[in-house]
PDB file of N, CA and C in Angstrom:
ATOM      1  N   MET A   1      -2.616   4.573  19.634  1.00 51.00           N
ATOM      2  CA  MET A   1      -1.456   4.751  18.831  1.00 51.00           C
ATOM      3  C   MET A   1      -1.266   6.360  18.680  1.00 51.00           C
ATOM      4  N   PRO A   2      -0.244   6.892  19.250  1.00 56.00           N
ATOM      5  CA  PRO A   2      -0.064   8.379  19.240  1.00 56.00           C
ATOM      6  C   PRO A   2       0.240   8.837  17.701  1.00 56.00           C
ATOM      7  N   LEU A   3      -0.234  10.028  17.531  1.00 62.00           N
ATOM      8  CA  LEU A   3       0.082  10.611  16.199  1.00 62.00           C
ATOM      9  C   LEU A   3       1.474  11.034  16.016  1.00 62.00           C
ATOM     10  N   ILE A   4       2.187  10.520  14.964  1.00 61.00           N
ATOM     11  CA  ILE A   4       3.555  10.903  14.737  1.00 61.00           C
ATOM     12  C   ILE A   4       3.562  11.995  13.636  1.00 61.00           C
ATOM     13  N   GLU A   5       4.163  13.137  13.815  1.00 72.00           N
ATOM     14  CA  GLU A   5       4.168  14.278  12.845  1.00 72.00           C
ATOM     15  C   GLU A   5       5.433  14.334  12.177  1.00 72.00           C
ATOM     16  N   ASP A   6       6.229  13.398  11.971  1.00 83.00           N
ATOM     17  CA  ASP A   6       7.514  13.481  11.238  1.00 83.00           C
ATOM     18  C   ASP A   6       7.232  13.483   9.748  1.00 83.00           C
ATOM     19  N   HIS A   7       7.651  14.483   9.024  1.00 90.00           N
ATOM     20  CA  HIS A   7       7.337  14.610   7.563  1.00 90.00           C
ATOM     21  C   HIS A   7       7.917  13.394   6.855  1.00 90.00           C
ATOM     22  N   HIS A   8       9.113  13.061   7.039  1.00 92.00           N
ATOM     23  CA  HIS A   8       9.766  12.082   6.255  1.00 92.00           C
ATOM     24  C   HIS A   8       9.036  10.649   6.506  1.00 92.00           C
ATOM     25  N   TYR A   9       8.651  10.369   7.779  1.00 91.00           N
ATOM     26  CA  TYR A   9       7.975   9.150   7.987  1.00 91.00           C
ATOM     27  C   TYR A   9       6.639   9.120   7.409  1.00 91.00           C
ATOM     28  N   LEU A  10       5.874  10.235   7.353  1.00 92.00           N
ATOM     29  CA  LEU A  10       4.610  10.288   6.688  1.00 92.00           C
ATOM     30  C   LEU A  10       4.711  10.216   5.172  1.00 92.00           C
ATOM     31  N   LYS A  11       5.749  10.730   4.638  1.00 94.00           N
ATOM     32  CA  LYS A  11       6.019  10.660   3.266  1.00 94.00           C
ATOM     33  C   LYS A  11       6.193   9.191   2.742  1.00 94.00           C
ATOM     34  N   ILE A  12       7.053   8.490   3.590  1.00 93.00           N
ATOM     35  CA  ILE A  12       7.285   7.020   3.304  1.00 93.00           C
ATOM     36  C   ILE A  12       6.017   6.237   3.360  1.00 93.00           C
ATOM     37  N   CYS A  13       5.309   6.562   4.438  1.00 92.00           N
ATOM     38  CA  CYS A  13       3.986   5.845   4.593  1.00 92.00           C
ATOM     39  C   CYS A  13       3.063   6.170   3.469  1.00 92.00           C
ATOM     40  N   ALA A  14       2.931   7.344   3.045  1.00 93.00           N
ATOM     41  CA  ALA A  14       2.140   7.823   1.952  1.00 93.00           C
ATOM     42  C   ALA A  14       2.556   7.003   0.549  1.00 93.00           C
ATOM     43  N   GLN A  15       3.848   6.960   0.353  1.00 93.00           N
ATOM     44  CA  GLN A  15       4.325   6.142  -0.877  1.00 93.00           C
ATOM     45  C   GLN A  15       3.956   4.709  -0.637  1.00 93.00           C
ATOM     46  N   LEU A  16       4.044   4.178   0.437  1.00 92.00           N
ATOM     47  CA  LEU A  16       3.781   2.742   0.812  1.00 92.00           C
ATOM     48  C   LEU A  16       2.285   2.545   0.402  1.00 92.00           C
ATOM     49  N   ALA A  17       1.460   3.419   0.967  1.00 92.00           N
ATOM     50  CA  ALA A  17       0.047   3.384   0.751  1.00 92.00           C
ATOM     51  C   ALA A  17      -0.332   3.380  -0.662  1.00 92.00           C
ATOM     52  N   SER A  18       0.341   4.360  -1.373  1.00 90.00           N
ATOM     53  CA  SER A  18       0.080   4.418  -2.873  1.00 90.00           C
ATOM     54  C   SER A  18       0.510   3.249  -3.586  1.00 90.00           C
ATOM     55  N   SER A  19       1.634   2.643  -3.250  1.00 86.00           N
ATOM     56  CA  SER A  19       2.069   1.472  -3.988  1.00 86.00           C
ATOM     57  C   SER A  19       1.101   0.206  -3.623  1.00 86.00           C
ATOM     58  N   LEU A  20       0.674   0.201  -2.465  1.00 85.00           N
ATOM     59  CA  LEU A  20      -0.198  -0.949  -2.066  1.00 85.00           C
ATOM     60  C   LEU A  20      -1.791  -0.680  -2.405  1.00 85.00           C
ATOM     61  N   SER A  21      -2.068   0.560  -2.788  1.00 83.00           N
ATOM     62  CA  SER A  21      -3.432   0.950  -2.963  1.00 83.00           C
ATOM     63  C   SER A  21      -4.311   0.777  -1.691  1.00 83.00           C
ATOM     64  N   ILE A  22      -3.801   1.297  -0.564  1.00 90.00           N
ATOM     65  CA  ILE A  22      -4.462   1.357   0.638  1.00 90.00           C
ATOM     66  C   ILE A  22      -4.410   2.692   1.192  1.00 90.00           C
ATOM     67  N   SER A  23      -5.149   2.994   2.364  1.00 92.00           N
ATOM     68  CA  SER A  23      -5.026   4.320   2.880  1.00 92.00           C
ATOM     69  C   SER A  23      -3.745   4.568   3.674  1.00 92.00           C
ATOM     70  N   ILE A  24      -3.435   5.823   3.885  1.00 93.00           N
ATOM     71  CA  ILE A  24      -2.255   6.175   4.585  1.00 93.00           C
ATOM     72  C   ILE A  24      -2.329   5.638   6.115  1.00 93.00           C
ATOM     73  N   SER A  25      -3.427   5.576   6.731  1.00 92.00           N
ATOM     74  CA  SER A  25      -3.637   5.167   8.069  1.00 92.00           C
ATOM     75  C   SER A  25      -3.392   3.674   8.104  1.00 92.00           C
ATOM     76  N   ALA A  26      -3.788   2.969   7.096  1.00 93.00           N
ATOM     77  CA  ALA A  26      -3.637   1.402   6.956  1.00 93.00           C
ATOM     78  C   ALA A  26      -2.098   1.238   6.892  1.00 93.00           C
ATOM     79  N   ALA A  27      -1.408   1.992   6.034  1.00 93.00           N
ATOM     80  CA  ALA A  27      -0.033   1.747   5.819  1.00 93.00           C
ATOM     81  C   ALA A  27       0.734   2.006   7.115  1.00 93.00           C
ATOM     82  N   ARG A  28       0.373   3.141   7.926  1.00 93.00           N
ATOM     83  CA  ARG A  28       1.010   3.368   9.022  1.00 93.00           C
ATOM     84  C   ARG A  28       0.749   2.350  10.115  1.00 93.00           C
ATOM     85  N   ARG A  29      -0.474   1.809  10.079  1.00 94.00           N
ATOM     86  CA  ARG A  29      -0.817   0.650  11.056  1.00 94.00           C
ATOM     87  C   ARG A  29      -0.007  -0.586  10.660  1.00 94.00           C
ATOM     88  N   LYS A  30       0.238  -0.735   9.413  1.00 93.00           N
ATOM     89  CA  LYS A  30       1.064  -2.037   9.091  1.00 93.00           C
ATOM     90  C   LYS A  30       2.486  -1.824   9.587  1.00 93.00           C
ATOM     91  N   VAL A  31       3.020  -0.629   9.425  1.00 94.00           N
ATOM     92  CA  VAL A  31       4.358  -0.397  10.003  1.00 94.00           C
ATOM     93  C   VAL A  31       4.377  -0.406  11.506  1.00 94.00           C
ATOM     94  N   GLU A  32       3.292   0.180  12.127  1.00 93.00           N
ATOM     95  CA  GLU A  32       3.352   0.175  13.612  1.00 93.00           C
ATOM     96  C   GLU A  32       3.216  -1.341  14.101  1.00 93.00           C
ATOM     97  N   VAL A  33       2.540  -2.196  13.448  1.00 94.00           N
ATOM     98  CA  VAL A  33       2.263  -3.532  13.890  1.00 94.00           C
ATOM     99  C   VAL A  33       3.729  -4.310  13.751  1.00 94.00           C
ATOM    100  N   ALA A  34       4.304  -4.075  12.569  1.00 93.00           N
ATOM    101  CA  ALA A  34       5.605  -4.709  12.346  1.00 93.00           C
ATOM    102  C   ALA A  34       6.682  -4.229  13.462  1.00 93.00           C
ATOM    103  N   ALA A  35       6.664  -2.925  13.766  1.00 93.00           N
ATOM    104  CA  ALA A  35       7.604  -2.343  14.681  1.00 93.00           C
ATOM    105  C   ALA A  35       7.294  -2.955  16.173  1.00 93.00           C
ATOM    106  N   ALA A  36       5.947  -3.168  16.327  1.00 92.00           N
ATOM    107  CA  ALA A  36       5.583  -3.743  17.777  1.00 92.00           C
ATOM    108  C   ALA A  36       6.001  -5.139  17.799  1.00 92.00           C
ATOM    109  N   LYS A  37       5.876  -5.864  16.841  1.00 93.00           N
ATOM    110  CA  LYS A  37       6.363  -7.279  16.732  1.00 93.00           C
ATOM    111  C   LYS A  37       7.846  -7.453  16.928  1.00 93.00           C
ATOM    112  N   GLU A  38       8.620  -6.454  16.424  1.00 92.00           N
ATOM    113  CA  GLU A  38      10.144  -6.478  16.612  1.00 92.00           C
ATOM    114  C   GLU A  38      10.565  -5.892  18.017  1.00 92.00           C
ATOM    115  N   GLY A  39       9.565  -5.210  18.672  1.00 92.00           N
ATOM    116  CA  GLY A  39       9.801  -4.653  19.871  1.00 92.00           C
ATOM    117  C   GLY A  39      10.545  -3.232  19.809  1.00 92.00           C
ATOM    118  N   LYS A  40      10.381  -2.608  18.652  1.00 90.00           N
ATOM    119  CA  LYS A  40      11.032  -1.290  18.382  1.00 90.00           C
ATOM    120  C   LYS A  40      10.043  -0.185  18.538  1.00 90.00           C
ATOM    121  N   LYS A  41      10.359   0.834  19.358  1.00 86.00           N
ATOM    122  CA  LYS A  41       9.525   1.838  19.578  1.00 86.00           C
ATOM    123  C   LYS A  41       9.924   3.224  19.033  1.00 86.00           C
ATOM    124  N   ASP A  42      11.142   3.404  18.608  1.00 89.00           N
ATOM    125  CA  ASP A  42      11.638   4.717  18.293  1.00 89.00           C
ATOM    126  C   ASP A  42      11.320   5.070  16.839  1.00 89.00           C
ATOM    127  N   LEU A  43      11.369   6.336  16.498  1.00 89.00           N
ATOM    128  CA  LEU A  43      10.923   6.727  15.172  1.00 89.00           C
ATOM    129  C   LEU A  43      11.782   6.256  14.072  1.00 89.00           C
ATOM    130  N   GLN A  44      13.109   6.268  14.317  1.00 91.00           N
ATOM    131  CA  GLN A  44      14.051   5.939  13.374  1.00 91.00           C
ATOM    132  C   GLN A  44      13.916   4.396  12.874  1.00 91.00           C
ATOM    133  N   SER A  45      13.532   3.560  13.689  1.00 92.00           N
ATOM    134  CA  SER A  45      13.314   2.177  13.458  1.00 92.00           C
ATOM    135  C   SER A  45      12.120   1.928  12.569  1.00 92.00           C
ATOM    136  N   ARG A  46      11.088   2.759  12.957  1.00 93.00           N
ATOM    137  CA  ARG A  46       9.817   2.751  12.209  1.00 93.00           C
ATOM    138  C   ARG A  46      10.073   3.245  10.783  1.00 93.00           C
ATOM    139  N   LYS A  47      10.895   4.269  10.678  1.00 93.00           N
ATOM    140  CA  LYS A  47      11.304   4.780   9.309  1.00 93.00           C
ATOM    141  C   LYS A  47      11.897   3.649   8.448  1.00 93.00           C
ATOM    142  N   GLU A  48      12.869   2.955   9.203  1.00 94.00           N
ATOM    143  CA  GLU A  48      13.538   1.891   8.422  1.00 94.00           C
ATOM    144  C   GLU A  48      12.593   0.701   8.067  1.00 94.00           C
ATOM    145  N   ILE A  49      11.684   0.469   8.963  1.00 94.00           N
ATOM    146  CA  ILE A  49      10.714  -0.620   8.630  1.00 94.00           C
ATOM    147  C   ILE A  49       9.820  -0.148   7.519  1.00 94.00           C
ATOM    148  N   ALA A  50       9.356   1.003   7.469  1.00 94.00           N
ATOM    149  CA  ALA A  50       8.508   1.576   6.502  1.00 94.00           C
ATOM    150  C   ALA A  50       9.263   1.508   5.081  1.00 94.00           C
ATOM    151  N   GLN A  51      10.550   1.956   5.144  1.00 95.00           N
ATOM    152  CA  GLN A  51      11.301   2.101   3.923  1.00 95.00           C
ATOM    153  C   GLN A  51      11.486   0.665   3.406  1.00 95.00           C
ATOM    154  N   SER A  52      11.718  -0.332   4.218  1.00 94.00           N
ATOM    155  CA  SER A  52      12.028  -1.764   3.728  1.00 94.00           C
ATOM    156  C   SER A  52      10.718  -2.259   3.169  1.00 94.00           C
ATOM    157  N   PHE A  53       9.608  -1.935   3.694  1.00 93.00           N
ATOM    158  CA  PHE A  53       8.208  -2.328   3.146  1.00 93.00           C
ATOM    159  C   PHE A  53       8.137  -1.696   1.789  1.00 93.00           C
ATOM    160  N   LEU A  54       8.350  -0.454   1.655  1.00 92.00           N
ATOM    161  CA  LEU A  54       8.241   0.275   0.436  1.00 92.00           C
ATOM    162  C   LEU A  54       9.198  -0.329  -0.639  1.00 92.00           C
ATOM    163  N   VAL A  55      10.410  -0.611  -0.322  1.00 93.00           N
ATOM    164  CA  VAL A  55      11.394  -1.149  -1.273  1.00 93.00           C
ATOM    165  C   VAL A  55      10.880  -2.554  -1.686  1.00 93.00           C
ATOM    166  N   GLN A  56      10.438  -3.365  -0.809  1.00 92.00           N
ATOM    167  CA  GLN A  56       9.868  -4.719  -1.015  1.00 92.00           C
ATOM    168  C   GLN A  56       8.666  -4.572  -2.023  1.00 92.00           C
ATOM    169  N   THR A  57       7.792  -3.610  -1.674  1.00 88.00           N
ATOM    170  CA  THR A  57       6.533  -3.611  -2.570  1.00 88.00           C
ATOM    171  C   THR A  57       6.969  -3.069  -3.964  1.00 88.00           C
ATOM    172  N   LEU A  58       7.875  -2.139  -4.120  1.00 85.00           N
ATOM    173  CA  LEU A  58       8.259  -1.697  -5.452  1.00 85.00           C
ATOM    174  C   LEU A  58       9.042  -2.862  -6.236  1.00 85.00           C
ATOM    175  N   ASN A  59       9.761  -3.684  -5.520  1.00 86.00           N
ATOM    176  CA  ASN A  59      10.456  -4.721  -6.174  1.00 86.00           C
ATOM    177  C   ASN A  59       9.528  -5.779  -6.745  1.00 86.00           C
ATOM    178  N   GLU A  60       8.400  -5.943  -5.902  1.00 80.00           N
ATOM    179  CA  GLU A  60       7.342  -6.926  -6.341  1.00 80.00           C
ATOM    180  C   GLU A  60       6.536  -6.314  -7.563  1.00 80.00           C
ATOM    181  N   ASP A  61       6.357  -5.039  -7.532  1.00 70.00           N
ATOM    182  CA  ASP A  61       5.656  -4.423  -8.655  1.00 70.00           C
ATOM    183  C   ASP A  61       6.508  -4.557  -9.968  1.00 70.00           C
ATOM    184  N   LYS A  62       7.826  -4.480  -9.792  1.00 72.00           N
ATOM    185  CA  LYS A  62       8.612  -4.561 -11.048  1.00 72.00           C
ATOM    186  C   LYS A  62       8.671  -6.040 -11.491  1.00 72.00           C
ATOM    187  N   LYS A  63       8.689  -7.004 -10.625  1.00 73.00           N
ATOM    188  CA  LYS A  63       8.537  -8.433 -11.025  1.00 73.00           C
ATOM    189  C   LYS A  63       7.277  -8.700 -11.659  1.00 73.00           C
ATOM    190  N   GLN A  64       6.214  -8.158 -11.285  1.00 70.00           N
ATOM    191  CA  GLN A  64       4.897  -8.560 -11.725  1.00 70.00           C
ATOM    192  C   GLN A  64       4.548  -7.777 -13.036  1.00 70.00           C
ATOM    193  N   SER A  65       5.263  -6.680 -13.231  1.00 65.00           N
ATOM    194  CA  SER A  65       5.191  -5.866 -14.427  1.00 65.00           C
ATOM    195  C   SER A  65       3.827  -5.041 -14.405  1.00 65.00           C
ATOM    196  N   LEU A  66       2.962  -5.311 -13.460  1.00 62.00           N
ATOM    197  CA  LEU A  66       1.713  -4.453 -13.253  1.00 62.00           C
ATOM    198  C   LEU A  66       1.781  -4.111 -11.817  1.00 62.00           C
ATOM    199  N   SER A  67       1.391  -2.845 -11.476  1.00 65.00           N
ATOM    200  CA  SER A  67       1.249  -2.516 -10.012  1.00 65.00           C
ATOM    201  C   SER A  67      -0.031  -3.057  -9.551  1.00 65.00           C
ATOM    202  N   ALA A  68      -0.324  -2.927  -8.314  1.00 64.00           N
ATOM    203  CA  ALA A  68      -1.471  -3.395  -7.697  1.00 64.00           C
ATOM    204  C   ALA A  68      -2.704  -2.519  -8.194  1.00 64.00           C
ATOM    205  N   ALA A  69      -2.479  -1.281  -8.353  1.00 69.00           N
ATOM    206  CA  ALA A  69      -3.568  -0.445  -8.870  1.00 69.00           C
ATOM    207  C   ALA A  69      -3.850  -0.802 -10.271  1.00 69.00           C
ATOM    208  N   ALA A  70      -2.909  -1.004 -11.068  1.00 73.00           N
ATOM    209  CA  ALA A  70      -3.067  -1.293 -12.474  1.00 73.00           C
ATOM    210  C   ALA A  70      -3.810  -2.682 -12.767  1.00 73.00           C
ATOM    211  N   SER A  71      -3.392  -3.702 -11.960  1.00 71.00           N
ATOM    212  CA  SER A  71      -4.007  -4.936 -11.998  1.00 71.00           C
ATOM    213  C   SER A  71      -5.486  -4.964 -11.503  1.00 71.00           C
ATOM    214  N   PHE A  72      -5.731  -4.077 -10.505  1.00 73.00           N
ATOM    215  CA  PHE A  72      -7.116  -3.938 -10.035  1.00 73.00           C
ATOM    216  C   PHE A  72      -7.963  -3.151 -11.099  1.00 73.00           C
ATOM    217  N   ASP A  73      -7.403  -2.149 -11.727  1.00 75.00           N
ATOM    218  CA  ASP A  73      -8.075  -1.435 -12.876  1.00 75.00           C
ATOM    219  C   ASP A  73      -8.417  -2.479 -14.064  1.00 75.00           C
ATOM    220  N   GLN A  74      -7.424  -3.457 -14.338  1.00 74.00           N
ATOM    221  CA  GLN A  74      -7.616  -4.428 -15.427  1.00 74.00           C
ATOM    222  C   GLN A  74      -8.677  -5.359 -14.969  1.00 74.00           C
ATOM    223  N   LEU A  75      -8.884  -5.666 -13.719  1.00 74.00           N
ATOM    224  CA  LEU A  75      -9.928  -6.645 -13.337  1.00 74.00           C
ATOM    225  C   LEU A  75     -11.358  -5.912 -13.396  1.00 74.00           C
ATOM    226  N   LEU A  76     -11.435  -4.699 -13.270  1.00 75.00           N
ATOM    227  CA  LEU A  76     -12.673  -3.927 -13.326  1.00 75.00           C
ATOM    228  C   LEU A  76     -13.116  -3.724 -14.747  1.00 75.00           C
ATOM    229  N   LYS A  77     -12.346  -3.966 -15.816  1.00 76.00           N
ATOM    230  CA  LYS A  77     -12.871  -3.804 -17.174  1.00 76.00           C
ATOM    231  C   LYS A  77     -13.755  -4.889 -17.563  1.00 76.00           C
ATOM    232  N   ALA A  78     -14.773  -4.590 -18.279  1.00 67.00           N
ATOM    233  CA  ALA A  78     -15.819  -5.660 -18.682  1.00 67.00           C
ATOM    234  C   ALA A  78     -15.165  -6.399 -19.805  1.00 67.00           C
ATOM    235  N   LEU A  79     -15.554  -7.765 -19.822  1.00 67.00           N
ATOM    236  CA  LEU A  79     -15.138  -8.627 -20.898  1.00 67.00           C
ATOM    237  C   LEU A  79     -15.963  -8.283 -22.111  1.00 67.00           C
ATOM    238  N   LYS A  80     -15.494  -8.706 -23.256  1.00 67.00           N
ATOM    239  CA  LYS A  80     -16.076  -8.320 -24.566  1.00 67.00           C
ATOM    240  C   LYS A  80     -17.583  -8.950 -24.573  1.00 67.00           C
ATOM    241  N   GLU A  81     -17.822 -10.134 -24.103  1.00 66.00           N
ATOM    242  CA  GLU A  81     -19.145 -10.815 -24.094  1.00 66.00           C
ATOM    243  C   GLU A  81     -19.962 -10.230 -22.960  1.00 66.00           C
ATOM    244  N   GLU A  82     -19.460  -9.401 -22.082  1.00 67.00           N
ATOM    245  CA  GLU A  82     -20.406  -8.829 -20.906  1.00 67.00           C
ATOM    246  C   GLU A  82     -20.490  -7.424 -21.047  1.00 67.00           C
ATOM    247  N   GLU A  83     -20.026  -6.812 -22.083  1.00 67.00           N
ATOM    248  CA  GLU A  83     -20.207  -5.338 -22.274  1.00 67.00           C
ATOM    249  C   GLU A  83     -21.602  -4.789 -22.310  1.00 67.00           C
ATOM    250  N   ASN A  84     -22.568  -5.497 -22.885  1.00 68.00           N
ATOM    251  CA  ASN A  84     -23.890  -4.996 -23.040  1.00 68.00           C
ATOM    252  C   ASN A  84     -24.869  -5.774 -22.103  1.00 68.00           C
ATOM    253  N   PHE A  85     -24.287  -6.424 -21.017  1.00 64.00           N
ATOM    254  CA  PHE A  85     -25.187  -7.194 -20.198  1.00 64.00           C
ATOM    255  C   PHE A  85     -25.861  -6.186 -19.233  1.00 64.00           C
ATOM    256  N   MET A  86     -27.275  -6.537 -19.153  1.00 66.00           N
ATOM    257  CA  MET A  86     -28.011  -5.541 -18.435  1.00 66.00           C
ATOM    258  C   MET A  86     -29.125  -6.332 -17.518  1.00 66.00           C
ATOM    259  N   LEU A  87     -29.194  -6.086 -16.328  1.00 64.00           N
ATOM    260  CA  LEU A  87     -30.144  -6.773 -15.532  1.00 64.00           C
ATOM    261  C   LEU A  87     -31.502  -6.084 -15.683  1.00 64.00           C
ATOM    262  N   GLU A  88     -32.625  -6.900 -15.780  1.00 64.00           N
ATOM    263  CA  GLU A  88     -33.934  -6.210 -15.816  1.00 64.00           C
ATOM    264  C   GLU A  88     -34.510  -6.067 -14.479  1.00 64.00           C
ATOM    265  N   ASP A  89     -35.320  -5.067 -14.393  1.00 54.00           N
ATOM    266  CA  ASP A  89     -36.090  -4.772 -13.065  1.00 54.00           C
ATOM    267  C   ASP A  89     -37.071  -5.744 -12.752  1.00 54.00           C
TER     268      ASP A  89
END
């Protein structure tokens, strides 16, 4: 997969990665795979696909009222009864 240096495309992929809590390269790979499935190779269609993924992700976050990162943070918090739990050596 050749490196694409378009600033706008990278910005959309970075926003997508942030909203999905994944790396930028994983977000770019997701867009590249979707573009390959549709048979589109040009940069403009990749931008459109990335933008549609971003809009879809942001709409899902609004519906769930918690973003993926916030829900992950909530899962990492200790329950009240497990706060002082400690394993012995």
